mmCIF file of C-alpha atoms and ligand atoms in Angstrom:
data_model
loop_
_atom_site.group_PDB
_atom_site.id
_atom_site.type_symbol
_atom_site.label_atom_id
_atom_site.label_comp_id
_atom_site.label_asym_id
_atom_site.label_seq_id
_atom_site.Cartn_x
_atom_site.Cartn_y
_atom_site.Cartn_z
ATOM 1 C CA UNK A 1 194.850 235.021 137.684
ATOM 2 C CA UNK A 2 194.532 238.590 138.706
ATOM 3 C CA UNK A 3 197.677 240.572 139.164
ATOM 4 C CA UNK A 4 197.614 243.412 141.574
ATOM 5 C CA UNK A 5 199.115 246.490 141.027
ATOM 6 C CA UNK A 6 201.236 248.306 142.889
ATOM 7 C CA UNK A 7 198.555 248.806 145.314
ATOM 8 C CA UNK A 8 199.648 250.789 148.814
ATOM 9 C CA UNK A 9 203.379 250.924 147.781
ATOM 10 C CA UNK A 10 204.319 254.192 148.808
ATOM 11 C CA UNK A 11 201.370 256.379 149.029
ATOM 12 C CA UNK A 12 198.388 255.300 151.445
ATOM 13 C CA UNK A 13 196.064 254.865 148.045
ATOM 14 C CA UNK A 14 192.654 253.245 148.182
ATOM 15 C CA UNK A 15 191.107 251.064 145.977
ATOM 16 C CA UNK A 16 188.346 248.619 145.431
ATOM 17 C CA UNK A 17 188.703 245.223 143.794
ATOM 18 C CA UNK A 18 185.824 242.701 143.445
ATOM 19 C CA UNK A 19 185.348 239.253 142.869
ATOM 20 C CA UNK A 20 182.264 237.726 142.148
ATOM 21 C CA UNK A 21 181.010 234.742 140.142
ATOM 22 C CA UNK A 22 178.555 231.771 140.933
ATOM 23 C CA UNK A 23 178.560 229.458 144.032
ATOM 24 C CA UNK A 24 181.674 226.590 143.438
ATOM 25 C CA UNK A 25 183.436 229.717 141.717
ATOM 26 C CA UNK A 26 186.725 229.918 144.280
ATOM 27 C CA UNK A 27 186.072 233.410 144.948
ATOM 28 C CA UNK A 28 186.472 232.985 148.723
ATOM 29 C CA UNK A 29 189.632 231.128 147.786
ATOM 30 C CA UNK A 30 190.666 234.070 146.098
ATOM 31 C CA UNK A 31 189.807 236.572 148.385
ATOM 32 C CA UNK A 32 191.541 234.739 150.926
ATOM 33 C CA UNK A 33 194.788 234.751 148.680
ATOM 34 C CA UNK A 34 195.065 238.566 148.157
ATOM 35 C CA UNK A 35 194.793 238.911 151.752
ATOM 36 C CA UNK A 36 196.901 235.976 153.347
ATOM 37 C CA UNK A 37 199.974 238.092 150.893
ATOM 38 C CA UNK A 38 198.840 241.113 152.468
ATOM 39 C CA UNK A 39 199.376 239.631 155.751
ATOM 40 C CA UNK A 40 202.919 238.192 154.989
ATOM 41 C CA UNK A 41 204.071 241.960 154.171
ATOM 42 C CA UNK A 42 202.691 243.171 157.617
ATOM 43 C CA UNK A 43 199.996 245.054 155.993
ATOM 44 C CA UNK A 44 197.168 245.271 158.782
ATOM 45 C CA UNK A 45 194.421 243.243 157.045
ATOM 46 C CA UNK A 46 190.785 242.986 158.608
ATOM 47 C CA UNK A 47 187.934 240.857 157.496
ATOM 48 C CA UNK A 48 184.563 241.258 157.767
ATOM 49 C CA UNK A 49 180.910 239.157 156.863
ATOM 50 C CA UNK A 50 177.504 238.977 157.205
ATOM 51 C CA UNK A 51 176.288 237.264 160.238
ATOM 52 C CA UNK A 52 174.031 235.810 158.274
ATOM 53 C CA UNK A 53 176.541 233.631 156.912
ATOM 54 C CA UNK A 54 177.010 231.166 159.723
ATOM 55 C CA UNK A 55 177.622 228.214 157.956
ATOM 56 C CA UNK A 56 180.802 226.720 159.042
ATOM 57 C CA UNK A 57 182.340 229.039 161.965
ATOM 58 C CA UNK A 58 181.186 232.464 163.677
ATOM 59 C CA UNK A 59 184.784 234.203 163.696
ATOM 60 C CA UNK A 60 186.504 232.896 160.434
ATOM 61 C CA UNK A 61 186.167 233.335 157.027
ATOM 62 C CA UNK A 62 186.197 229.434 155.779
ATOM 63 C CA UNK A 63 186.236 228.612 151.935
ATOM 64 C CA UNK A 64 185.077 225.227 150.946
ATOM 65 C CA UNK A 65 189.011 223.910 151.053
ATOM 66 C CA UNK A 66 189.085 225.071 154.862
ATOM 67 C CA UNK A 67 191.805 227.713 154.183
ATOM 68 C CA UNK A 68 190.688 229.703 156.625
ATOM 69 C CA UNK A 69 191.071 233.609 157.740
ATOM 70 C CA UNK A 70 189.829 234.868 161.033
ATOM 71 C CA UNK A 71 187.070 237.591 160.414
ATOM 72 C CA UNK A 72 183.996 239.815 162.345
ATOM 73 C CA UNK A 73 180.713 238.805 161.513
ATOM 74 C CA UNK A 74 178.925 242.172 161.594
ATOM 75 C CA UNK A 75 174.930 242.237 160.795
ATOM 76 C CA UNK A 76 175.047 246.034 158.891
ATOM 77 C CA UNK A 77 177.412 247.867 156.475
ATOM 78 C CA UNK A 78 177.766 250.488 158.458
ATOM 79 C CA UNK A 79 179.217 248.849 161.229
ATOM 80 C CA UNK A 80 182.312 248.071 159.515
ATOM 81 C CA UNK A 81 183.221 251.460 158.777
ATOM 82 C CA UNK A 82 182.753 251.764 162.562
ATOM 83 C CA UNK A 83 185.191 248.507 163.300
ATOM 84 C CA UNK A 84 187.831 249.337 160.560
ATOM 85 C CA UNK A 85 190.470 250.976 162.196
ATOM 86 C CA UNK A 86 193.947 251.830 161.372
ATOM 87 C CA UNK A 87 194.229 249.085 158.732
ATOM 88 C CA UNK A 88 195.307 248.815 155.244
ATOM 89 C CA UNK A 89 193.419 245.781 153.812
ATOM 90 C CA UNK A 90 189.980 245.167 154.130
ATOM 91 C CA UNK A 91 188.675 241.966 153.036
ATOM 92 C CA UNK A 92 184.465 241.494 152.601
ATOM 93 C CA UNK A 93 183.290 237.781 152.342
ATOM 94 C CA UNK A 94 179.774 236.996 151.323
ATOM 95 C CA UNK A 95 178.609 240.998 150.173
ATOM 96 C CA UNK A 96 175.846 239.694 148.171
ATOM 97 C CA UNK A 97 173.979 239.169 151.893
ATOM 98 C CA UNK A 98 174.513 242.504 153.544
ATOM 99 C CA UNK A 99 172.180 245.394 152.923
ATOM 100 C CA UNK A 100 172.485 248.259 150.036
ATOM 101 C CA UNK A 101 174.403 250.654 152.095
ATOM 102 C CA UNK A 102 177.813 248.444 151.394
ATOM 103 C CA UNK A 103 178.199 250.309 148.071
ATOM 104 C CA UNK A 104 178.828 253.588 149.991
ATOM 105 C CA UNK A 105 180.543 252.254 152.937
ATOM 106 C CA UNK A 106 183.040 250.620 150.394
ATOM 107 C CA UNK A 107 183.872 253.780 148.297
ATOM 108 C CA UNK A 108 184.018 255.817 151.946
ATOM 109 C CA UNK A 109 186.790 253.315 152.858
ATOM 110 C CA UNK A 110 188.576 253.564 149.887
ATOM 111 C CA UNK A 111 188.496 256.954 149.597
ATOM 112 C CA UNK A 112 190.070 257.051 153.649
ATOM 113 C CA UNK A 113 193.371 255.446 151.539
ATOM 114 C CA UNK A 114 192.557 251.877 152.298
ATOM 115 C CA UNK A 115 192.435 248.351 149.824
ATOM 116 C CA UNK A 116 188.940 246.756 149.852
ATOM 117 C CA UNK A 117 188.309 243.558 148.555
ATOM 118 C CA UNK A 118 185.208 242.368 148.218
ATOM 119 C CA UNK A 119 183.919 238.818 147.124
ATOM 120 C CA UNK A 120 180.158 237.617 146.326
ATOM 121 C CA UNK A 121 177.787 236.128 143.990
ATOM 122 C CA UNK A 122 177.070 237.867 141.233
ATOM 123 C CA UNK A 123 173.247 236.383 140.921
ATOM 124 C CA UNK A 124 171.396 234.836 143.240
ATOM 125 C CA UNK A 125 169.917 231.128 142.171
ATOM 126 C CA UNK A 126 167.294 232.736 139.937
ATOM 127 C CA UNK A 127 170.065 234.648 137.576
ATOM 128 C CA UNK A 128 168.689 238.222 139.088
ATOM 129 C CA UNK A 129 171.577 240.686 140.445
ATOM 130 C CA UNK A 130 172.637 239.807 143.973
ATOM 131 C CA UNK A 131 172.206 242.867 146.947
ATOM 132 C CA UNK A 132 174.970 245.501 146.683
ATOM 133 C CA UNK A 133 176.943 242.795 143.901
ATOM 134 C CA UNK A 134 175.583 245.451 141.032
ATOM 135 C CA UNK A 135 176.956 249.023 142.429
ATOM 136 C CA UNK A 136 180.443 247.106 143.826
ATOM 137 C CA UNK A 137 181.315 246.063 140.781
ATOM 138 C CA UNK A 138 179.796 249.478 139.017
ATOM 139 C CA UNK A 139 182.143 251.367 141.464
ATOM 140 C CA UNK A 140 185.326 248.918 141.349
ATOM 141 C CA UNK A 141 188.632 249.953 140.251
ATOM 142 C CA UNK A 142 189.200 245.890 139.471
ATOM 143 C CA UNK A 143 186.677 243.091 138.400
ATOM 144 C CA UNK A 144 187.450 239.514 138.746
ATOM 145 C CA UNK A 145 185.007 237.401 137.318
ATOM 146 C CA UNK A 146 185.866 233.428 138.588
ATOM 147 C CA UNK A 147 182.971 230.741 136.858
ATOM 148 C CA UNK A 148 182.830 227.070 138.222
ATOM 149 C CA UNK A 149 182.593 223.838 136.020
ATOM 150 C CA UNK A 150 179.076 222.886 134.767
ATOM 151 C CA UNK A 151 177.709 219.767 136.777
ATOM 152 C CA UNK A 152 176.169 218.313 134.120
ATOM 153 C CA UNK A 153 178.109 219.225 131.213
ATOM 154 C CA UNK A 154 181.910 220.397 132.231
ATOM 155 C CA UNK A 155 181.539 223.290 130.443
ATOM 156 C CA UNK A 156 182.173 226.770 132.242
ATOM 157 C CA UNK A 157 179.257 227.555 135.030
ATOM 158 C CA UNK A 158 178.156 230.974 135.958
ATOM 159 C CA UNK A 159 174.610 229.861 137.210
ATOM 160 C CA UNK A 160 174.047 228.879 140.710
ATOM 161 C CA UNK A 161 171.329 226.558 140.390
ATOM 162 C CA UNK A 162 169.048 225.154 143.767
ATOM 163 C CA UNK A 163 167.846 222.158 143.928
ATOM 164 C CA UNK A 164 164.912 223.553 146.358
ATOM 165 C CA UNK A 165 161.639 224.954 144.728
ATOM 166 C CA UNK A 166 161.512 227.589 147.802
ATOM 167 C CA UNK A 167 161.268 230.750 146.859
ATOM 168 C CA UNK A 168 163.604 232.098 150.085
ATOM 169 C CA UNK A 169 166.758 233.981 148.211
ATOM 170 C CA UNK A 170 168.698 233.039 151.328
ATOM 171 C CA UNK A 171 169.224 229.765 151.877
ATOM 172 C CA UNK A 172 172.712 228.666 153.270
ATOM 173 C CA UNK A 173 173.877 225.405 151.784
ATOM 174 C CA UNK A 174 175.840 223.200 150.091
ATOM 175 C CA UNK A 175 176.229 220.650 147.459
ATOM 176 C CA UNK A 176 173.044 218.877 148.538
ATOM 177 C CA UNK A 177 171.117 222.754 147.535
ATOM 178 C CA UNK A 178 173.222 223.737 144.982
ATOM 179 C CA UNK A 179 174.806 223.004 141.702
ATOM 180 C CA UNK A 180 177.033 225.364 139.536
ATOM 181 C CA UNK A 181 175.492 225.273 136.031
ATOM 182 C CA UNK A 182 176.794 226.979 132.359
ATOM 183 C CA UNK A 183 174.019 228.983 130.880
ATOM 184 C CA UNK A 184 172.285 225.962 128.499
ATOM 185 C CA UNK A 185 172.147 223.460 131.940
ATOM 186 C CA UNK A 186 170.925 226.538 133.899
ATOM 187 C CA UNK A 187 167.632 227.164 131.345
ATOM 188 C CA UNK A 188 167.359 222.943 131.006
ATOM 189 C CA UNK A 189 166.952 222.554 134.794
ATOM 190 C CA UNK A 190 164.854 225.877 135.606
ATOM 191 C CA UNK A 191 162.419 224.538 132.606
ATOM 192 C CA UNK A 192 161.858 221.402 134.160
ATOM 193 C CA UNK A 193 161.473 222.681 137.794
ATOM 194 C CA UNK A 194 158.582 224.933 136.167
ATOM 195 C CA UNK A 195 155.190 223.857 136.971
ATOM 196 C CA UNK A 196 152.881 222.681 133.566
ATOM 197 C CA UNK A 197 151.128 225.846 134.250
ATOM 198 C CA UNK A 198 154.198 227.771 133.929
ATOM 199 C CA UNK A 199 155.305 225.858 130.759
ATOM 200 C CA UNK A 200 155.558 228.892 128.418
ATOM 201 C CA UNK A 201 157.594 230.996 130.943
ATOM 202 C CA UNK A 202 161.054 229.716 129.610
ATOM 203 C CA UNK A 203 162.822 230.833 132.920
ATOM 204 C CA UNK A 204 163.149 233.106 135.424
ATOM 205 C CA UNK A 205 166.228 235.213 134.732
ATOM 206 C CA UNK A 206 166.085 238.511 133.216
ATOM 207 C CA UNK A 207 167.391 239.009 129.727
HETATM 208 ZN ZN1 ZN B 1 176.280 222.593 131.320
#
């Protein structure tokens, strides 16, 4: 588990901590964690996602064990610098789906003296970096990597693996589109999705 440190003791100091990993990885869980102490000590905490994620509710950020925290779905980066007032937490749910400009918009806040968190998928479902996930955790003062259990094999999953051939990076689901795979399911599964045709492409990930 991560520890914090003495983050926003005495001085007002900023900071940026991440958490990433695949879908089924608790990182909302964990997100929601930090904050939820925050909250307890008073500390002015404000949320913020995509509105592109819209899966379960408009104004909260839900995790799949419906611990919920209230939040403002905002459709660009630079709106939340506009929205984050006088607070001292800021929590980001879902980064992987808002545009490039996060990266910045994260180190301005930080730099104004206030905690950001941010949690999102590391890859999207064919192993390529997410969005802003690769200069958020370049630019993070803390990285928390969180894997899920393999579905097929129990061993630890990094790979978010779709059930759908679409080729659509964004596509909202569940259990019924997704499974969390470890790296030897992941290649299995993309192999046999592959068309004949495509047979001697072993996957789609870059490595
Ligand atoms: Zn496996």
């Amino acid at each position: 588990m991560f520890i914090e440190k003495d983050v926003n003791s005495h001085k007002k100091q900023g900071s940026i901590e991440a958490i990433t990993g695949s879908m089924f990885s608790g990182k909302t869980e964990e997100l929601i964690r930090r904050l939820k102490r925050a909250k307890f000590a008073r500390q002015k905490v404000e949320i913020f996602k995509p509105t592109i994620d819209v899966r379960y509710s408009e104004t909260e950020v839900v995790s799949h064990d419906e611990n919920a925290i209230r939040s403002s779905p905002v459709d660009n980066s630079s709106n939340i610098l506009l929205l984050a007032g006088n607070v001292d937490v800021i929590g980001i749910d879902e980064a992987q789906f808002f545009d490039k400009g996060l990266v910045d918009v994260v180190e301005k806040l930080a730099n104004m003296g206030i905690r950001v968190i941010v949690a999102g998928l590391d890859m999207d479902f064919k192993g390529a970096p997410f969005g802003p996930m690769p200069g958020i955790l370049a630019i993070a003062d803390y990285v928390t990597k969180v894997h899920a259990i393999c579905m097929r094999c129990g061993s630890i999953a990094q790979f978010s693996h779709r059930f759908s051939n679409k080729e659509q990076v964004v596509l909202l689901g569940e259990q019924d589109v997704y499974e969390p795979l470890c790296r030897r399911c992941y290649l299995e599964a993309t192999r046999k999705q592959a068309k004949p045709s495509d047979k001697d492409a072993p996957n789609t990930m870059r490595k």
